[in-house]
């Protein structure tokens, strides 16, 4: 199934739905008493998992009815260290990202991009403030419950692929389901993996090991793995950083497709204006704060805005570094 999208195709979405807000439905879909029935077709979200080890997805549906936001951060701060040596990675982030949207996050080095993504995804706990995913408050959630939520409702794509070399491609794709306590050795789950791999152009690679694939193919496996649970939000951290231009565009097309067709929400940290140009909205971070944003812009305009921001914040960043070095010397 061809998933490669053109920028013209993305523009058609603007005419169809300016906000791209969708709600996700669901209901129990079990054909027997052992293994869930998965849908990996590209026509809509699948039914919920029935594993006792996974966060309750009926709760997800109820939240979808109550809120149009996939990710909400209110007054989020993240501080490392104390006193004069303290580093304020995030300085009171207030943000609400709509469902079925593609948001890129950019900023100079040290601006807080990675910390933002980690706090938004529940991988790090903010020092202060509130984080909600699909209306679910996760800030004070116990670690085991938070782990269940990430497995059931979030997908992750990283620059380093993070595939397990000892597993086959198919097994890597099914790993989130296996970790969630679901059976993955049956025909139904294997068929789901095969369909998802076909959807990312790797239908004939299921039996191979990651080491037998190119970098671009490995990232396609990572995208298929992120999509296999039909997550509410996909968090992508520099997903094209290790890829050539052509392969990067193919990966970005897959993420764009997940938003436009599957109704997923993508939050992507990137340093590349060409990658950010695939997004519906670009947020700019500097010194731990959101200082600017652009709706659907081309790479040249995004690059110009980032350059201006980097130039403006460089003196302040240098001053902060000098202050920290002075404090360390005094100690």
Short mmCIF file of C-alpha atoms in Angstrom, two decimals:
data_model
loop_
_atom_site.label_atom_id
_atom_site.label_comp_id
_atom_site.label_asym_id
_atom_site.label_seq_id
_atom_site.Cartn_x
_atom_site.Cartn_y
_atom_site.Cartn_z
CA UNK A 1 0.00 0.00 0.00
CA UNK A 2 1.55 3.25 -1.07
CA UNK A 3 1.81 5.77 1.74
CA UNK A 4 4.09 8.34 0.23
CA UNK A 5 2.42 11.75 0.42
CA UNK A 6 3.10 14.95 -1.44
CA UNK A 7 2.87 18.43 -0.01
CA UNK A 8 -0.07 19.01 -2.35
CA UNK A 9 -1.85 16.15 -0.65
CA UNK A 10 -1.24 17.69 2.74
CA UNK A 11 -2.66 20.99 1.51
CA UNK A 12 -5.93 19.27 0.60
CA UNK A 13 -6.34 18.49 4.23
CA UNK A 14 -6.45 22.21 4.97
CA UNK A 15 -9.56 22.54 2.80
CA UNK A 16 -11.16 19.51 4.40
CA UNK A 17 -10.64 20.33 8.06
CA UNK A 18 -8.69 23.33 9.27
CA UNK A 19 -8.12 21.99 12.76
CA UNK A 20 -8.00 18.31 11.96
CA UNK A 21 -9.81 17.48 15.19
CA UNK A 22 -11.27 14.00 15.33
CA UNK A 23 -12.63 11.78 18.02
CA UNK A 24 -11.77 8.15 18.43
CA UNK A 25 -14.44 5.54 18.91
CA UNK A 26 -14.12 1.99 19.94
CA UNK A 27 -15.83 -1.06 21.30
CA UNK A 28 -15.02 -4.57 22.34
CA UNK A 29 -13.99 -6.62 19.33
CA UNK A 30 -13.10 -10.16 20.37
CA UNK A 31 -13.68 -13.07 18.06
CA UNK A 32 -12.67 -15.73 20.56
CA UNK A 33 -11.57 -15.99 24.16
CA UNK A 34 -7.82 -15.88 23.60
CA UNK A 35 -6.52 -13.21 21.28
CA UNK A 36 -7.77 -9.71 20.46
CA UNK A 37 -8.84 -8.90 16.93
CA UNK A 38 -6.60 -6.18 15.53
CA UNK A 39 -7.29 -3.86 12.64
CA UNK A 40 -4.36 -2.47 10.76
CA UNK A 41 -6.28 -1.28 7.72
CA UNK A 42 -5.96 2.41 7.02
CA UNK A 43 -9.60 3.35 7.36
CA UNK A 44 -9.85 4.16 11.05
CA UNK A 45 -8.88 3.24 14.62
CA UNK A 46 -9.12 -0.28 15.90
CA UNK A 47 -11.14 -1.59 18.78
CA UNK A 48 -9.68 -1.69 22.28
CA UNK A 49 -7.39 -4.26 23.83
CA UNK A 50 -8.85 -6.47 26.51
CA UNK A 51 -5.58 -7.19 28.38
CA UNK A 52 -5.83 -6.70 32.14
CA UNK A 53 -2.29 -5.32 32.09
CA UNK A 54 -3.17 -2.43 29.78
CA UNK A 55 -4.74 0.90 30.76
CA UNK A 56 -8.52 0.82 30.33
CA UNK A 57 -9.28 2.04 26.82
CA UNK A 58 -12.90 2.69 27.55
CA UNK A 59 -11.50 5.42 29.78
CA UNK A 60 -9.65 6.71 26.71
CA UNK A 61 -12.89 6.90 24.73
CA UNK A 62 -14.64 8.76 27.53
CA UNK A 63 -11.82 11.27 27.67
CA UNK A 64 -11.94 11.69 23.90
CA UNK A 65 -15.56 12.72 24.24
CA UNK A 66 -14.72 15.29 26.92
CA UNK A 67 -11.65 16.94 25.47
CA UNK A 68 -10.46 17.89 22.03
CA UNK A 69 -6.84 18.04 23.18
CA UNK A 70 -4.42 15.15 22.88
CA UNK A 71 -1.66 16.77 24.96
CA UNK A 72 -1.99 19.52 27.57
CA UNK A 73 0.78 21.14 29.61
CA UNK A 74 -0.15 23.73 32.22
CA UNK A 75 2.54 25.70 34.04
CA UNK A 76 5.09 22.93 33.46
CA UNK A 77 8.52 23.61 34.90
CA UNK A 78 11.55 21.33 35.01
CA UNK A 79 14.55 22.21 37.11
CA UNK A 80 17.76 20.25 37.54
CA UNK A 81 19.93 21.00 40.53
CA UNK A 82 19.50 23.69 43.15
CA UNK A 83 20.67 27.15 44.05
CA UNK A 84 23.03 29.02 41.77
CA UNK A 85 23.87 25.87 39.87
CA UNK A 86 20.21 25.12 39.04
CA UNK A 87 19.34 24.61 35.38
CA UNK A 88 15.81 25.62 34.38
CA UNK A 89 15.11 23.35 31.42
CA UNK A 90 11.42 24.33 31.21
CA UNK A 91 10.07 27.62 32.54
CA UNK A 92 6.30 27.40 32.82
CA UNK A 93 5.06 25.79 29.58
CA UNK A 94 1.36 26.34 28.84
CA UNK A 95 0.24 24.42 25.77
CA UNK A 96 -2.70 22.43 24.40
CA UNK A 97 -2.27 20.34 21.24
CA UNK A 98 -5.43 19.26 19.36
CA UNK A 99 -6.15 15.69 18.37
CA UNK A 100 -5.23 14.50 14.90
CA UNK A 101 -2.59 17.20 14.49
CA UNK A 102 1.09 17.19 13.59
CA UNK A 103 3.22 19.51 15.74
CA UNK A 104 6.94 20.09 15.28
CA UNK A 105 9.05 21.48 18.11
CA UNK A 106 12.24 23.36 17.27
CA UNK A 107 14.76 25.55 19.03
CA UNK A 108 18.46 26.25 19.55
CA UNK A 109 20.63 23.67 21.28
CA UNK A 110 19.82 23.60 24.99
CA UNK A 111 16.43 25.25 24.54
CA UNK A 112 14.56 22.44 26.30
CA UNK A 113 13.20 20.46 23.33
CA UNK A 114 14.09 17.01 24.64
CA UNK A 115 12.94 17.85 28.17
CA UNK A 116 9.66 19.09 26.75
CA UNK A 117 9.08 15.83 24.89
CA UNK A 118 10.05 13.69 27.89
CA UNK A 119 7.71 15.55 30.24
CA UNK A 120 4.85 15.54 27.73
CA UNK A 121 5.24 11.79 27.18
CA UNK A 122 5.49 10.89 30.85
CA UNK A 123 9.13 9.83 30.54
CA UNK A 124 10.21 12.53 33.00
CA UNK A 125 8.28 14.20 35.81
CA UNK A 126 8.05 18.00 35.85
CA UNK A 127 9.21 19.90 38.91
CA UNK A 128 5.90 21.79 38.87
CA UNK A 129 2.79 22.01 36.72
CA UNK A 130 0.33 19.60 35.14
CA UNK A 131 0.49 17.23 32.15
CA UNK A 132 -2.59 15.61 30.61
CA UNK A 133 -2.74 13.06 27.81
CA UNK A 134 -6.18 12.82 26.22
CA UNK A 135 -7.69 14.36 29.33
CA UNK A 136 -5.92 11.94 31.70
CA UNK A 137 -3.82 13.65 34.36
CA UNK A 138 -0.44 11.90 34.46
CA UNK A 139 1.64 14.23 36.65
CA UNK A 140 1.10 12.38 39.92
CA UNK A 141 0.37 8.99 38.42
CA UNK A 142 2.11 5.98 39.93
CA UNK A 143 4.91 4.57 37.80
CA UNK A 144 3.26 1.23 37.06
CA UNK A 145 0.04 2.92 35.94
CA UNK A 146 2.03 5.41 33.88
CA UNK A 147 3.87 2.54 32.20
CA UNK A 148 0.55 0.91 31.30
CA UNK A 149 -0.71 4.18 29.85
CA UNK A 150 2.40 4.65 27.70
CA UNK A 151 2.13 1.10 26.36
CA UNK A 152 -1.56 1.39 25.50
CA UNK A 153 -1.90 4.98 24.33
CA UNK A 154 1.49 6.26 23.17
CA UNK A 155 3.91 5.42 20.39
CA UNK A 156 7.58 6.40 20.18
CA UNK A 157 9.96 6.89 17.26
CA UNK A 158 13.59 7.80 18.03
CA UNK A 159 16.58 8.76 15.93
CA UNK A 160 18.45 5.60 16.97
CA UNK A 161 15.57 3.26 15.93
CA UNK A 162 15.86 1.28 19.22
CA UNK A 163 15.10 -2.06 17.62
CA UNK A 164 16.14 -5.26 19.42
CA UNK A 165 18.74 -6.98 17.22
CA UNK A 166 17.94 -10.47 18.53
CA UNK A 167 14.29 -10.23 17.42
CA UNK A 168 12.95 -10.45 13.91
CA UNK A 169 11.32 -7.43 12.28
CA UNK A 170 7.90 -8.92 12.94
CA UNK A 171 8.74 -9.52 16.60
CA UNK A 172 9.99 -5.97 17.00
CA UNK A 173 6.72 -4.61 15.61
CA UNK A 174 4.69 -6.78 17.99
CA UNK A 175 6.84 -5.96 21.02
CA UNK A 176 4.51 -3.24 22.44
CA UNK A 177 1.64 -5.74 22.44
CA UNK A 178 3.79 -8.40 24.04
CA UNK A 179 4.93 -6.00 26.77
CA UNK A 180 1.28 -5.14 27.37
CA UNK A 181 0.60 -8.78 28.20
CA UNK A 182 -1.07 -9.77 24.96
CA UNK A 183 -0.42 -13.00 23.11
CA UNK A 184 1.55 -12.33 19.93
CA UNK A 185 2.27 -15.80 18.58
CA UNK A 186 -1.12 -16.44 17.04
CA UNK A 187 -2.20 -15.99 13.46
CA UNK A 188 -4.27 -12.89 14.16
CA UNK A 189 -1.53 -10.81 15.76
CA UNK A 190 1.01 -11.98 13.19
CA UNK A 191 -1.39 -10.96 10.45
CA UNK A 192 -1.69 -7.54 12.09
CA UNK A 193 2.09 -7.16 12.06
CA UNK A 194 2.27 -8.24 8.43
CA UNK A 195 -0.37 -5.70 7.41
CA UNK A 196 1.38 -2.92 9.31
CA UNK A 197 4.72 -3.80 7.73
CA UNK A 198 3.08 -3.83 4.31
CA UNK A 199 1.66 -0.40 5.09
CA UNK A 200 5.17 0.99 5.63
CA UNK A 201 6.57 -0.78 2.56
CA UNK A 202 8.23 -3.73 4.30
CA UNK A 203 5.73 -6.49 3.67
CA UNK A 204 8.43 -8.99 2.71
CA UNK A 205 10.86 -8.22 5.56
CA UNK A 206 9.06 -9.67 8.59
CA UNK A 207 11.43 -12.63 9.07
CA UNK A 208 14.62 -10.59 8.82
CA UNK A 209 16.72 -9.16 11.65
CA UNK A 210 17.21 -5.40 12.02
CA UNK A 211 20.91 -5.75 11.14
CA UNK A 212 19.93 -6.96 7.67
CA UNK A 213 18.05 -3.73 6.89
CA UNK A 214 19.17 -0.28 5.85
CA UNK A 215 18.80 2.66 8.22
CA UNK A 216 15.70 3.85 6.43
CA UNK A 217 14.13 0.40 6.58
CA UNK A 218 14.88 0.14 10.29
CA UNK A 219 13.14 3.45 10.90
CA UNK A 220 10.14 2.17 8.95
CA UNK A 221 10.04 -0.78 11.34
CA UNK A 222 10.13 1.68 14.23
CA UNK A 223 7.17 3.57 12.75
CA UNK A 224 5.23 0.32 12.30
CA UNK A 225 6.00 -0.59 15.92
CA UNK A 226 4.76 2.82 17.08
CA UNK A 227 1.51 2.39 15.13
CA UNK A 228 0.69 -1.23 16.02
CA UNK A 229 -1.28 -0.24 19.15
CA UNK A 230 -3.10 2.55 17.28
CA UNK A 231 -1.86 5.12 19.83
CA UNK A 232 -3.47 8.42 20.70
CA UNK A 233 -0.13 10.23 20.42
CA UNK A 234 3.13 9.44 18.65
CA UNK A 235 6.17 11.17 20.12
CA UNK A 236 9.07 11.40 17.66
CA UNK A 237 12.52 12.58 18.74
CA UNK A 238 14.64 13.54 15.70
CA UNK A 239 13.18 10.63 13.68
CA UNK A 240 15.01 11.64 10.48
CA UNK A 241 18.30 12.75 12.03
CA UNK A 242 20.23 9.70 10.81
CA UNK A 243 18.62 9.43 7.38
CA UNK A 244 19.33 10.80 3.92
CA UNK A 245 16.98 13.37 2.42
CA UNK A 246 14.95 10.97 0.31
CA UNK A 247 14.49 8.40 3.07
CA UNK A 248 13.68 11.15 5.57
CA UNK A 249 10.86 12.37 3.35
CA UNK A 250 9.44 8.85 3.19
CA UNK A 251 9.45 8.54 7.00
CA UNK A 252 7.83 11.95 7.38
CA UNK A 253 5.21 10.88 4.85
CA UNK A 254 4.37 7.91 7.06
CA UNK A 255 3.94 10.17 10.09
CA UNK A 256 1.83 12.58 8.03
CA UNK A 257 -0.29 9.64 6.92
CA UNK A 258 -0.79 8.52 10.52
CA UNK A 259 -2.30 11.92 11.25
CA UNK A 260 -4.40 12.37 8.11
CA UNK A 261 -5.75 8.85 7.76
CA UNK A 262 -5.41 7.12 11.13
CA UNK A 263 -6.36 10.16 13.21
CA UNK A 264 -3.20 9.97 15.32
CA UNK A 265 -1.51 12.95 16.94
CA UNK A 266 2.21 13.43 16.23
CA UNK A 267 4.56 15.54 18.34
CA UNK A 268 8.01 15.69 16.75
CA UNK A 269 11.22 17.29 18.01
CA UNK A 270 13.51 18.17 15.13
CA UNK A 271 16.37 20.48 14.16
CA UNK A 272 15.56 20.20 10.44
CA UNK A 273 13.33 22.89 8.87
CA UNK A 274 12.54 20.54 5.97
CA UNK A 275 11.16 17.99 8.45
CA UNK A 276 9.22 20.64 10.35
CA UNK A 277 7.58 21.74 7.09
CA UNK A 278 5.52 18.53 7.12
CA UNK A 279 3.82 19.62 10.35
CA UNK A 280 0.59 21.55 10.80
CA UNK A 281 2.25 23.81 13.34
CA UNK A 282 5.81 24.58 14.42
CA UNK A 283 6.58 25.63 17.99
CA UNK A 284 9.85 27.38 18.83
CA UNK A 285 11.48 26.94 22.24
CA UNK A 286 14.18 29.15 23.72
CA UNK A 287 15.55 29.05 27.26
CA UNK A 288 12.83 26.67 28.34
CA UNK A 289 9.90 28.76 27.09
CA UNK A 290 7.72 28.73 23.98
CA UNK A 291 8.61 32.00 22.30
CA UNK A 292 7.07 31.68 18.83
CA UNK A 293 4.99 29.49 16.54
CA UNK A 294 4.23 29.14 12.85
CA UNK A 295 1.21 27.48 11.22
CA UNK A 296 1.99 25.34 8.15
CA UNK A 297 5.10 27.01 6.76
CA UNK A 298 7.66 26.02 4.15
CA UNK A 299 11.21 25.06 5.07
CA UNK A 300 12.71 28.43 4.08
CA UNK A 301 10.38 30.38 6.33
CA UNK A 302 10.93 27.99 9.23
CA UNK A 303 14.70 28.16 8.79
CA UNK A 304 14.63 31.96 8.77
CA UNK A 305 12.59 32.05 11.98
CA UNK A 306 14.91 29.55 13.67
CA UNK A 307 18.01 31.49 12.62
CA UNK A 308 16.60 34.72 13.99
CA UNK A 309 15.69 33.00 17.23
CA UNK A 310 19.12 31.39 17.59
CA UNK A 311 20.84 34.71 16.99
CA UNK A 312 18.65 36.50 19.51
CA UNK A 313 19.14 33.93 22.26
CA UNK A 314 22.86 33.26 21.78
CA UNK A 315 24.10 36.14 24.03
CA UNK A 316 21.72 35.12 26.83
CA UNK A 317 22.74 31.48 26.57
CA UNK A 318 26.41 32.44 26.69
CA UNK A 319 25.77 34.57 29.77
CA UNK A 320 23.99 31.69 31.52
CA UNK A 321 26.87 29.35 30.76
CA UNK A 322 29.38 31.85 32.12
CA UNK A 323 27.32 32.30 35.29
CA UNK A 324 27.13 28.53 35.85
CA UNK A 325 30.88 28.17 35.30
CA UNK A 326 31.53 30.99 37.78
CA UNK A 327 29.28 29.38 40.37
CA UNK A 328 31.08 26.08 39.93
CA UNK A 329 34.50 27.72 40.37
CA UNK A 330 33.32 29.49 43.51
CA UNK A 331 32.08 26.23 44.96
#
